[in-house]
CSV table of C-alpha atoms in Angstrom, one decimal:
chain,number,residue,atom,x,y,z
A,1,UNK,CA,10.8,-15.9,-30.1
A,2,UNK,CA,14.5,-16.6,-29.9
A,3,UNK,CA,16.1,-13.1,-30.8
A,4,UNK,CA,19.4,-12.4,-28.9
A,5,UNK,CA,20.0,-9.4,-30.4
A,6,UNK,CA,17.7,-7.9,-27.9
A,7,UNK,CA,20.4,-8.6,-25.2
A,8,UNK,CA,23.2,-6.9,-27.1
A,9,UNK,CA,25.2,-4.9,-25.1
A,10,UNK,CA,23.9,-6.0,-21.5
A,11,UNK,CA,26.5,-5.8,-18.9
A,12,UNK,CA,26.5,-7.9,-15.4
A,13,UNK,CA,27.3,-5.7,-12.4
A,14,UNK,CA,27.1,-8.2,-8.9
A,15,UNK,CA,26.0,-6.0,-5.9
A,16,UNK,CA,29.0,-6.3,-3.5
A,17,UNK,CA,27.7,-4.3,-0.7
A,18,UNK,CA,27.1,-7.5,1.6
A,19,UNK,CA,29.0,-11.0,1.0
A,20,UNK,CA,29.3,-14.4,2.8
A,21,UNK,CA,32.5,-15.7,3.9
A,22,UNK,CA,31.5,-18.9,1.6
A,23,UNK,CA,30.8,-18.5,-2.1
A,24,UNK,CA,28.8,-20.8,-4.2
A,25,UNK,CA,28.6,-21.5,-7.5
A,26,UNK,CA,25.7,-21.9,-9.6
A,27,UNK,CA,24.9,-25.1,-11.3
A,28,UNK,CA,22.6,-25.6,-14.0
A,29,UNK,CA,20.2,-28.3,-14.2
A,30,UNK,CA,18.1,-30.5,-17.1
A,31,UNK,CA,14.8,-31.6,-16.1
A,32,UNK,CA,14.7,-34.7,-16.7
A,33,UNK,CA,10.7,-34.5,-17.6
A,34,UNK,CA,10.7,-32.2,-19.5
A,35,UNK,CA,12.7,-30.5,-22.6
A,36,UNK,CA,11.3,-26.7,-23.0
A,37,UNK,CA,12.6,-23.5,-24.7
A,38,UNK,CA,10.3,-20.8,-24.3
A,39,UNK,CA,10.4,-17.0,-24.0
A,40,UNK,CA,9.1,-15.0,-20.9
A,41,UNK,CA,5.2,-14.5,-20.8
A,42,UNK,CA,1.7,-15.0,-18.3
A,43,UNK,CA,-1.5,-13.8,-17.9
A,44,UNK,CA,-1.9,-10.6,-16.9
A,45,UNK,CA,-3.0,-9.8,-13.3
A,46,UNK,CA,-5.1,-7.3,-11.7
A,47,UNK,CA,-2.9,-5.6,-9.4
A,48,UNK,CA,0.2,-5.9,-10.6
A,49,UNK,CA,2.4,-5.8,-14.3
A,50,UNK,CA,4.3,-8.8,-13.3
A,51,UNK,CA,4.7,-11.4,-15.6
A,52,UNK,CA,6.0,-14.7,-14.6
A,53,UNK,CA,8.1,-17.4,-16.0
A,54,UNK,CA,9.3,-20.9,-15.1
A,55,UNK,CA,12.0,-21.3,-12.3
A,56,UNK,CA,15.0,-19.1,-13.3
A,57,UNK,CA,17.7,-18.5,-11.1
A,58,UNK,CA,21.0,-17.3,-12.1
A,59,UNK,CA,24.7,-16.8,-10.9
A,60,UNK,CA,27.4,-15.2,-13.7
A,61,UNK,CA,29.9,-12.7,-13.2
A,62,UNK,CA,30.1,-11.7,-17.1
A,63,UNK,CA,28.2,-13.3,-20.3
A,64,UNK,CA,30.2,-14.3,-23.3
A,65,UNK,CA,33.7,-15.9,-22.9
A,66,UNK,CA,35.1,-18.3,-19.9
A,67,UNK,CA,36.1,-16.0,-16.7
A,68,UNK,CA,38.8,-16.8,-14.6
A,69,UNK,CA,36.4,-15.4,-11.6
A,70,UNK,CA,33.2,-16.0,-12.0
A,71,UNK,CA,30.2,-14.6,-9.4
A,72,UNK,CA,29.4,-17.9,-7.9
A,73,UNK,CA,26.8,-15.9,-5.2
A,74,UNK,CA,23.1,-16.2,-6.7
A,75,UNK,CA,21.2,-12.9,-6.9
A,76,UNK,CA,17.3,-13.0,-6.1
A,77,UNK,CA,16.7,-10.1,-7.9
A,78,UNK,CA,17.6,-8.7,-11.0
A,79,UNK,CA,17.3,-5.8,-12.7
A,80,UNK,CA,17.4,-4.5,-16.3
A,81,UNK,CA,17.4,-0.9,-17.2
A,82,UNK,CA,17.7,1.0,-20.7
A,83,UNK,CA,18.5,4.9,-20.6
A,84,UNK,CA,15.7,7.3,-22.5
A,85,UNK,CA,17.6,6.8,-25.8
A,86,UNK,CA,18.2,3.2,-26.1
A,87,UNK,CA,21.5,2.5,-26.1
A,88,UNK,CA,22.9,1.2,-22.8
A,89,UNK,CA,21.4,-1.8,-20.9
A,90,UNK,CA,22.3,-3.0,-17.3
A,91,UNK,CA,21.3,-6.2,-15.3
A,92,UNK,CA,22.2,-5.7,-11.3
A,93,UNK,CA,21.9,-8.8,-9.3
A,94,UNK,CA,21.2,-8.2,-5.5
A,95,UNK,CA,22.2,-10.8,-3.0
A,96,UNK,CA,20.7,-9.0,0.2
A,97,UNK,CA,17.6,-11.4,0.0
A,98,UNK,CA,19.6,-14.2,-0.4
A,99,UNK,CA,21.8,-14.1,2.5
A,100,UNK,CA,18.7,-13.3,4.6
A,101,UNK,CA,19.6,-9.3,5.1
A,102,UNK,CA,16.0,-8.5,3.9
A,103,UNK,CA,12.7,-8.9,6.3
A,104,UNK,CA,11.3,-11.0,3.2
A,105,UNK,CA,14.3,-13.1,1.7
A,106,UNK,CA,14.2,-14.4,-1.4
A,107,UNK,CA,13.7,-18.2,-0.7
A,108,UNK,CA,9.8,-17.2,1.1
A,109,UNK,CA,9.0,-15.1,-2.3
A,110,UNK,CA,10.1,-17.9,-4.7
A,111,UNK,CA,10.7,-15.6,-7.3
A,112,UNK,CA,13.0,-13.1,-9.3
A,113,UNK,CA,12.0,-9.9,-10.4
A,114,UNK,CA,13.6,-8.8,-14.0
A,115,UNK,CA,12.8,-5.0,-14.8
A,116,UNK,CA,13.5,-4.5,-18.7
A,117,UNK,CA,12.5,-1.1,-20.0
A,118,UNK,CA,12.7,-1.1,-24.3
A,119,UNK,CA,12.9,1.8,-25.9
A,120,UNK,CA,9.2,3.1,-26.1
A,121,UNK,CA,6.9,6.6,-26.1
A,122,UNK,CA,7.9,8.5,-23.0
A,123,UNK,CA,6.1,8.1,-19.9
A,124,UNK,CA,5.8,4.6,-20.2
A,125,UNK,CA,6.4,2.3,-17.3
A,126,UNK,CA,8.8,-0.6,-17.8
A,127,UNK,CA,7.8,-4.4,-18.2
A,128,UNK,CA,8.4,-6.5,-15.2
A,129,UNK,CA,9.2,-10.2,-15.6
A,130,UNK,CA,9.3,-12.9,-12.4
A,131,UNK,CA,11.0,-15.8,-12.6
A,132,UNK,CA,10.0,-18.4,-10.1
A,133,UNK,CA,11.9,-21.0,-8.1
A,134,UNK,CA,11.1,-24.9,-8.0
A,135,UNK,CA,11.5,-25.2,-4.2
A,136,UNK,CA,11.6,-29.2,-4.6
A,137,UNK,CA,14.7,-28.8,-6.9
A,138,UNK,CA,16.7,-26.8,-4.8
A,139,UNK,CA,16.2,-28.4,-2.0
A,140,UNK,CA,17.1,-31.6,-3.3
A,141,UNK,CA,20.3,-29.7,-3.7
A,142,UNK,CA,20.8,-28.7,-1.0
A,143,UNK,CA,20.7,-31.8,0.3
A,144,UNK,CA,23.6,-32.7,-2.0
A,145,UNK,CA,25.6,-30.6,0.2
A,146,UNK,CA,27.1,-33.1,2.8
A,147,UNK,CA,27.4,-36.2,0.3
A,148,UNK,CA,29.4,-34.0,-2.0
A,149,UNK,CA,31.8,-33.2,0.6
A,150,UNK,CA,32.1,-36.9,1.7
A,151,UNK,CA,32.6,-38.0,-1.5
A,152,UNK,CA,35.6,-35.6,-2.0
A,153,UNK,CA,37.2,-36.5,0.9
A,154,UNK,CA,37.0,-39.8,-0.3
A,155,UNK,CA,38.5,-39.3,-3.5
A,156,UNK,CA,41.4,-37.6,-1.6
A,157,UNK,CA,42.4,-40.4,0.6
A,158,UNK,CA,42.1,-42.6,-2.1
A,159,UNK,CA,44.7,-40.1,-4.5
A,160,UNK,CA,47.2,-40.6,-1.7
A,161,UNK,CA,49.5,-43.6,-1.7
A,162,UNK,CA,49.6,-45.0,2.1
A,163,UNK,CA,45.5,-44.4,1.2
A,164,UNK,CA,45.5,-42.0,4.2
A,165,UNK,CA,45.8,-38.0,4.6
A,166,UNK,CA,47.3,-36.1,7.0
A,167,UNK,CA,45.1,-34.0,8.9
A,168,UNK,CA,47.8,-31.1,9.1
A,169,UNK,CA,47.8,-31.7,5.0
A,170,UNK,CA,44.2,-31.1,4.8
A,171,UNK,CA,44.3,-27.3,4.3
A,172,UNK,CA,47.2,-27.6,1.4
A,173,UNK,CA,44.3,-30.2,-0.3
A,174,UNK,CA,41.2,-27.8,0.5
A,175,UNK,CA,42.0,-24.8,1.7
A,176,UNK,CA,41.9,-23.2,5.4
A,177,UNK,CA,38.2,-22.2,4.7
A,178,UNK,CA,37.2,-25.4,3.9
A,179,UNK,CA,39.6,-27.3,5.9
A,180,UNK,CA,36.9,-26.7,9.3
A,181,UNK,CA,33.8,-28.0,7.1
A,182,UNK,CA,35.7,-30.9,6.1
A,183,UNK,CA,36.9,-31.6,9.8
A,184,UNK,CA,33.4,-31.9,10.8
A,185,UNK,CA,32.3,-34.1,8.0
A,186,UNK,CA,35.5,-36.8,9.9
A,187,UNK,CA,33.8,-36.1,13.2
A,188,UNK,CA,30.3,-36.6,12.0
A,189,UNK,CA,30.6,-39.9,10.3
A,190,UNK,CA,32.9,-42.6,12.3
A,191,UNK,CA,31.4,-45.1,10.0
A,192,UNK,CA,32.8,-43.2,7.5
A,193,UNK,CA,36.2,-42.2,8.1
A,194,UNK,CA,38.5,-43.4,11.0
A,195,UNK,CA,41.3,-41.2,12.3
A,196,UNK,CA,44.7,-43.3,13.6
A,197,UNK,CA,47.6,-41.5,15.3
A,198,UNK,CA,48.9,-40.8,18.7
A,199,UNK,CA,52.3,-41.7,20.8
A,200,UNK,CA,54.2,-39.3,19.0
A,201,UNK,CA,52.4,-40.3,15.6
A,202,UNK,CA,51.1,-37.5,13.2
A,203,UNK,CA,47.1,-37.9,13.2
A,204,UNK,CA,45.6,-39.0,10.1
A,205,UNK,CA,42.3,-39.3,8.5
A,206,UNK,CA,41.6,-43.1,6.0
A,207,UNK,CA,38.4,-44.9,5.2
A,208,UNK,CA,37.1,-47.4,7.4
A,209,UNK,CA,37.0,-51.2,5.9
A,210,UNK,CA,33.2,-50.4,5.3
A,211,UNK,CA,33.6,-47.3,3.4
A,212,UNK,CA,36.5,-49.5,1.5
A,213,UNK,CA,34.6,-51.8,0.3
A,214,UNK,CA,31.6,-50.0,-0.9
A,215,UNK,CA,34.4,-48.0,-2.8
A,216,UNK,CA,36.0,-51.0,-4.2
A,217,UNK,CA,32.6,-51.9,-5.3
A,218,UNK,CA,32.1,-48.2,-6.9
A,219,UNK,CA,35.6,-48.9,-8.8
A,220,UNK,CA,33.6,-52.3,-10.2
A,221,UNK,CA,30.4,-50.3,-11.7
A,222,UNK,CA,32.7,-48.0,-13.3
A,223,UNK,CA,34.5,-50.3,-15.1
A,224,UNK,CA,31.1,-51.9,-16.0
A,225,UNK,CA,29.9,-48.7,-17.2
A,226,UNK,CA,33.1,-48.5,-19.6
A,227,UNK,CA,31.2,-48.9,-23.0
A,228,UNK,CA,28.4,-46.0,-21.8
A,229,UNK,CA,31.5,-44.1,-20.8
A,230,UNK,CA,33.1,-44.3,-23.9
A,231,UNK,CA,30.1,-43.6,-26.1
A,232,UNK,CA,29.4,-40.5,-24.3
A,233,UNK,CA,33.0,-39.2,-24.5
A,234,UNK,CA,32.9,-39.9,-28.3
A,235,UNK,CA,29.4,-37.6,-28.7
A,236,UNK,CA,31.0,-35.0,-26.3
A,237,UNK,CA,33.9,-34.7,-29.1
A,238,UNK,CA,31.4,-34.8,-31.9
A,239,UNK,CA,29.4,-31.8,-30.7
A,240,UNK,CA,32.5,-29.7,-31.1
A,241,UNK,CA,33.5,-27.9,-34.1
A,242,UNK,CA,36.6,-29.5,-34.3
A,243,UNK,CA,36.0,-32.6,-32.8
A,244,UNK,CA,38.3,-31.7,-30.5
A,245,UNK,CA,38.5,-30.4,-26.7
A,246,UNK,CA,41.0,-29.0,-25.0
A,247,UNK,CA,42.2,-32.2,-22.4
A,248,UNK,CA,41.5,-29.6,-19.6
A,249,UNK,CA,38.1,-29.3,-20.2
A,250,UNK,CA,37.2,-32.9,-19.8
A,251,UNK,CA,39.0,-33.1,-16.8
A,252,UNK,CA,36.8,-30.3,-15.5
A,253,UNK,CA,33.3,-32.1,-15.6
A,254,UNK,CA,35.5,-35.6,-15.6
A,255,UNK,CA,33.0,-36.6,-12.1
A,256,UNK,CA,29.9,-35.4,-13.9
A,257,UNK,CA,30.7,-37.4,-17.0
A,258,UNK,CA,31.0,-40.5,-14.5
A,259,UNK,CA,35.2,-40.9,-15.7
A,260,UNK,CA,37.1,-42.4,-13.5
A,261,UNK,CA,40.3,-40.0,-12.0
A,262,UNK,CA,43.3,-41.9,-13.9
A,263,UNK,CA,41.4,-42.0,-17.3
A,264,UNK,CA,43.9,-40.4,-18.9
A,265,UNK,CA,46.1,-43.6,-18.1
A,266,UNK,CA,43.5,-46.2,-17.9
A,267,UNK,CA,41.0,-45.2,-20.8
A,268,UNK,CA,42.6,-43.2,-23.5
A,269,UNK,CA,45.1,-44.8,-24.9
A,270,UNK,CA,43.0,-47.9,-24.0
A,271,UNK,CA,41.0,-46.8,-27.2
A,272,UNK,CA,43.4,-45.3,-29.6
A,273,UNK,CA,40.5,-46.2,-32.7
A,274,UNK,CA,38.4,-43.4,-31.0
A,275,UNK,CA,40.8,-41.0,-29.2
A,276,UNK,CA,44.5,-39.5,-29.2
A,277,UNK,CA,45.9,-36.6,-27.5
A,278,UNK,CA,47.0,-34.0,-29.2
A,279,UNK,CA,49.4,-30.7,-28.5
A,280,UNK,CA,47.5,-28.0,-30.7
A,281,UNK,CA,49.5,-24.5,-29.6
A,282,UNK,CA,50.9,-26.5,-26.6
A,283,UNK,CA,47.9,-26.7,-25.3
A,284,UNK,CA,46.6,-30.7,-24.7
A,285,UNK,CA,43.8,-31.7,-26.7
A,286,UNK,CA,41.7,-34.6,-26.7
A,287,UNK,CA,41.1,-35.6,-30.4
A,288,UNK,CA,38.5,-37.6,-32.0
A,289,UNK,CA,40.0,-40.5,-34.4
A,290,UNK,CA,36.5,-41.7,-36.1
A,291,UNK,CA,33.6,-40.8,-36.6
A,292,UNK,CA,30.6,-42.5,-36.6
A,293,UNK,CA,27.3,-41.6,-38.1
A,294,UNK,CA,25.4,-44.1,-35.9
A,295,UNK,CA,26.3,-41.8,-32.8
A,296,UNK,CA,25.0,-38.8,-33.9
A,297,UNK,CA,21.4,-38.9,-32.3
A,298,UNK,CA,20.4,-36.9,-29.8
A,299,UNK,CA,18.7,-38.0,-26.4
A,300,UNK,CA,15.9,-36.4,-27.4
A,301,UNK,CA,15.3,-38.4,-31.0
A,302,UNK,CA,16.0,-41.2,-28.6
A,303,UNK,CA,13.3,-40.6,-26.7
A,304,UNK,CA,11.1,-39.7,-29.4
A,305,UNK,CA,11.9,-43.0,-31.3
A,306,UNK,CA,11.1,-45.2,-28.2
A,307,UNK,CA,7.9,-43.5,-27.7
A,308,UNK,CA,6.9,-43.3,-31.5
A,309,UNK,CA,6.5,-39.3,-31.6
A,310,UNK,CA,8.0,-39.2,-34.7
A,311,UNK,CA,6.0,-41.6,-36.5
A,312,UNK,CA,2.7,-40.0,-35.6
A,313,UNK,CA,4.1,-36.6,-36.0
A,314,UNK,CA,4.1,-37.3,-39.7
A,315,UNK,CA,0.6,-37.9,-39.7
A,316,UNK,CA,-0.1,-35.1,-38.3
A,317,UNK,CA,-1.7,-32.0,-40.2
A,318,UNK,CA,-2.6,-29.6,-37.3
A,319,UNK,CA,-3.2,-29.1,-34.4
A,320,UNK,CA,-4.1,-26.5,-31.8
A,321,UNK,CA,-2.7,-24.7,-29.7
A,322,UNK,CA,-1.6,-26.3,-26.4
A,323,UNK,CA,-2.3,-24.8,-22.8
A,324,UNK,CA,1.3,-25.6,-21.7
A,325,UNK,CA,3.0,-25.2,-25.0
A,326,UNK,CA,3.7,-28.4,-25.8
A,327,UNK,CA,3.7,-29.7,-29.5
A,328,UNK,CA,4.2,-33.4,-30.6
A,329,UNK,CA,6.7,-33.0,-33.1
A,330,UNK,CA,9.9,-34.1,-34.1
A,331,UNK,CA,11.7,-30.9,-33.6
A,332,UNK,CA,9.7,-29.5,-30.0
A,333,UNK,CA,10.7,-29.7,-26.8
A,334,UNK,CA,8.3,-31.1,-23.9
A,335,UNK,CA,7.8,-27.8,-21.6
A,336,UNK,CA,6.7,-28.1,-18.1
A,337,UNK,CA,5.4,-24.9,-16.2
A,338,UNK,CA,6.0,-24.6,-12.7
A,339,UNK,CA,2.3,-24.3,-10.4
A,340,UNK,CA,2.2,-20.2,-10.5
A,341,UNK,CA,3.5,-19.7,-14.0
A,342,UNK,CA,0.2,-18.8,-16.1
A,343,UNK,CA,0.8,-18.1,-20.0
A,344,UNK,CA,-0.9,-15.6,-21.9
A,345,UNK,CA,-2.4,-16.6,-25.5
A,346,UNK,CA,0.0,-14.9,-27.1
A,347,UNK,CA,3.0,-16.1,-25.6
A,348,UNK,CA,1.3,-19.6,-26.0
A,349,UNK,CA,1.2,-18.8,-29.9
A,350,UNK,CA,4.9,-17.3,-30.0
A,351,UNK,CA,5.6,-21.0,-28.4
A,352,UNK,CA,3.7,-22.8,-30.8
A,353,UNK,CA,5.7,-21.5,-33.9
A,354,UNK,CA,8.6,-21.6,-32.1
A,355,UNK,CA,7.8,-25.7,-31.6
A,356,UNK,CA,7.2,-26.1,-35.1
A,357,UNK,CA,10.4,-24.5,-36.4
A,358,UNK,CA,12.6,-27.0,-37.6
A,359,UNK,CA,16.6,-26.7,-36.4
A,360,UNK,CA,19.9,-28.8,-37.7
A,361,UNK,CA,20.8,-31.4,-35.5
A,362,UNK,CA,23.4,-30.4,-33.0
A,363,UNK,CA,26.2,-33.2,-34.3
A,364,UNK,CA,26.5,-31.0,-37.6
A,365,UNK,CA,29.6,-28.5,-37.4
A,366,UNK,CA,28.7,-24.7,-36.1
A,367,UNK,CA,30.5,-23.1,-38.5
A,368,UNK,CA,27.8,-23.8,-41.8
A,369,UNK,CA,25.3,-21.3,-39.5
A,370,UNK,CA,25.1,-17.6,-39.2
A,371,UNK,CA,23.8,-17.3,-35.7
A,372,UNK,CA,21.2,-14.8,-36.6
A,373,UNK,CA,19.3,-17.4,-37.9
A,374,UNK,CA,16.7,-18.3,-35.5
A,375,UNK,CA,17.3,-22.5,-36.8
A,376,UNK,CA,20.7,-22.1,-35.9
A,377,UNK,CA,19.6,-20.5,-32.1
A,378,UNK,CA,17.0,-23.2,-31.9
A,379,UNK,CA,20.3,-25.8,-32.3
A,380,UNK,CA,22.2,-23.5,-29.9
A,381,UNK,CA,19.3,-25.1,-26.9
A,382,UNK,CA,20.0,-28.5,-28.5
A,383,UNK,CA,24.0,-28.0,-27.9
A,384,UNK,CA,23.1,-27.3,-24.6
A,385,UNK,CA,20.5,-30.2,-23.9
A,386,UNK,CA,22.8,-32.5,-25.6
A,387,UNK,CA,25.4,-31.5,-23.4
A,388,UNK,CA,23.9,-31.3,-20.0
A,389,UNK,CA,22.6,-34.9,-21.3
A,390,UNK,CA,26.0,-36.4,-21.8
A,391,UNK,CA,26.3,-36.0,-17.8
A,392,UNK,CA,25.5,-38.8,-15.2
A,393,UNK,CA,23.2,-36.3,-13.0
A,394,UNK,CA,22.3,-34.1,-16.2
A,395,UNK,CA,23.6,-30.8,-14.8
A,396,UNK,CA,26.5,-28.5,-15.0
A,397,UNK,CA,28.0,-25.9,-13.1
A,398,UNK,CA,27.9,-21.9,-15.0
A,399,UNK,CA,31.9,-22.3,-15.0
A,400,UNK,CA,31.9,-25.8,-16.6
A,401,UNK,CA,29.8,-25.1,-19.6
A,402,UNK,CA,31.4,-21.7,-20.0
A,403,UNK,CA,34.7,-23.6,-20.9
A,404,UNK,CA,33.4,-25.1,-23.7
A,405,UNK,CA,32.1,-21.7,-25.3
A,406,UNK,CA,34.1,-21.7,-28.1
A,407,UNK,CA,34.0,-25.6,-28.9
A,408,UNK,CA,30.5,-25.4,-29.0
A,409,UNK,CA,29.9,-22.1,-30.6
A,410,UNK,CA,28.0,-20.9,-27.3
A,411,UNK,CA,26.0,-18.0,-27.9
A,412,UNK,CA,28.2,-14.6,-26.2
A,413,UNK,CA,25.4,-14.2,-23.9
A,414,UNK,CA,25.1,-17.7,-22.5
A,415,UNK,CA,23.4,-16.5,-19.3
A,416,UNK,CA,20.6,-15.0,-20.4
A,417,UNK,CA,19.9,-17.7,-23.8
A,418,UNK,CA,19.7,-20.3,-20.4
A,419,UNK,CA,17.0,-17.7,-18.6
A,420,UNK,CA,15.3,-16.9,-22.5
A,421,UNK,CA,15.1,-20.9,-23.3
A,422,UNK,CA,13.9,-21.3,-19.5
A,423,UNK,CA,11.9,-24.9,-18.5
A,424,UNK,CA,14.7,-27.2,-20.0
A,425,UNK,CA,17.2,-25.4,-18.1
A,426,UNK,CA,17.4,-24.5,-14.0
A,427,UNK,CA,19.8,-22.1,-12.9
A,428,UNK,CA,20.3,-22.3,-9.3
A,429,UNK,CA,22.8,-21.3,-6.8
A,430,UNK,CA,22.0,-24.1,-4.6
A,431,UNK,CA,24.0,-27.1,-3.5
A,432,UNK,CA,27.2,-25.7,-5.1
């Protein structure tokens, strides 16, 4: 059920042929309804030896440690292939549907095809596997686009000390790219942002009193949220193996964690019985002070204990086999199946015993489990659902939970664990 071996040796090779002036990077999402880890598997069909998953979609230049440059264009297609004697493996992502080259683009198919050809009898044709979209997810991303924008710009007048920019400093803050898409966010929303200048006067871009207030009133909720803040920086140190992480790191999903941008001034050392920094090979590190039993629970056995799934899982003996894989017990994950994804009996019975398989909680150190164990995978997907948990919007860029692959014990082929343990994890390249 959860062997990566299988994926030993795969290589990523991004089709370059056509590329947009604007790259995106993929962002990974947890449902919030539902908590699945599955393998690939459907019913059959008659005309075709497709078989479908839940909605997949992938960016990554390489699999296995942080890259400096990471692929951040999302491939609609991909493509495994094994030579005759077994030994080499390639996945090929092809962008030409996505960037609308193709007479049927990607978006209108809603799906990814993933060719994977095992080492078999000669003459046999290679299993297909299609991993379809959830067209309601990424278009609420993309909808993201423009308040994402606006909110940076935000943060960037505010970071200045008059509380205004410069519009001739915009490009050093941005880039020139970026600078024009930023220029029409100022136009498009007077309410928004006010430009002042003239008579000799540099023009320059500041928030109007409106805008002000509302983010006065944002600076308010966040020093509201200070105790949830702090909690969930303690647990993000606790998942580690060291509980440590390098002071970069945090900084990097510091706006998905919901920290504000000084709170390396304004929270740390507010809190010296939980945190210190740290120079550990002069490199910054945010340390952990105490820890506290109390804290390590997961969302999940949250969840469970408010709803009482773990009480009645102990009373229960057996039971059958689910349609859509789900298992009330203490160590399952709820699945959800997108419309067109149809499971086979088998893969419904792999699921089951995967369900059932008990895992150590993701709070205990990495280093007491071999990874071939198939408990210690299982806890791999917990990591990760922990993680993406521990976030105010419960999702992640690619990039972001790549730098904390060697806190976390990650497994070396992160990108395709996320597309093995799809339905608790989306990978999309939309909104980014």
């Amino acid at each position: 059920m959860d062997d990566y071996n299988e994926y030993d040796g795969v290589s990523i090779r991004p089709s370059i042929e056509k590329c947009t002036t604007k790259k995106r990077t993929p962002v990974i999402n947890l449902d919030m309804t539902s908590d699945s880890s599955v393998d690939v598997g459907e019913a059959p069909r008659k005309k075709s030896s497709v078989v479908s998953t839940t909605p997949v979609n992938v960016v990554k230049r390489g699999i296995g440690r942080p890259s400096k440059n990471p692929i951040v264009d999302l491939p609609d297609s991909t493509q495994v292939t094994k030579d005759s004697q077994g030994t080499k493996k390639t996945v090929s992502f092809q962008k030409a549907q996505l960037l609308g080259f193709d007479e049927t683009p990607f978006g209108k198919l809603g799906y990814m095809c993933v060719q994977l050809m095992h080492k078999t009898s000669g003459g046999s044709r290679p299993k297909q596997k299609v991993y379809h979209r959830v067209h309601e997810l990424d278009r609420m991303l993309d909808l993201q686009k423009k308040p994402a924008v606006i909110l940076q710009l935000k943060t960037i007048i505010e970071s200045q000390k008059n509380k205004s920019l410069l519009l001739r400093d915009l490009e050093k803050e941005v880039g020139f790219v970026q600078k024009w898409n930023y220029m029409a966010v100022i136009e498009k929303y007077p309410t928004i942002f006010c430009v002042s200048g003239g008579d000799g006067t540099p023009p320059a871009v500041m928030l109007t009193r409106k805008a002000k207030k509302i983010a006065d009133e944002e600076a308010d909720a966040i020093e509201q949220m200070e105790p949830i803040l702090v909690k969930n920086l303690r647990k993000l140190l606790m998942l580690s193996i060291d509980c440590r992480v390098p002071l970069e790191n945090v900084e990097l999903i510091r706006s998905e964690l919901g920290l504000p941008s000084d709170f390396k001034e304004s929270l740390i050392p507010k809190y010296p019985e939980f945190f210190c920094i740290r120079d550990v090979y002069g490199r910054a590190y945010l340390q952990l002070e105490n820890w506290d039993s109390y804290l390590a629970v997961t969302a999940q056995e949250e969840q469970f204990s408010r709803e009482g799934i773990l009480s009645s899982a102990r009373n229960l003996k057996k039971t059958k086999i689910s349609k859509d894989g789900n298992f009330p017990g203490p160590f399952a994950f709820q699945l959800k199946f997108p419309v067109s994804f149809r499971p086979n009996v088998s893969y419904l019975e792999q699921v089951h015993r995967w369900q059932k398989m008990e895992f150590p909680s993701p709070y205990l150190n990495a280093r007491k489990f071999e990874i071939a164990d198939p408990k210690a995978r299982k806890r791999v997907v917990a990591v990760l659902h922990e993680l993406l948990s521990l976030t105010m919007e419960k999702r992640l860029t690619s990039a972001q939970l790549d730098a904390f692959h060697s806190e976390y014990r990650l497994p070396a082929r992160l990108l395709l664990c996320l597309i093995k343990h799809h339905g608790i994890f989306y990978i999309t390249n939309k909104g980014a």
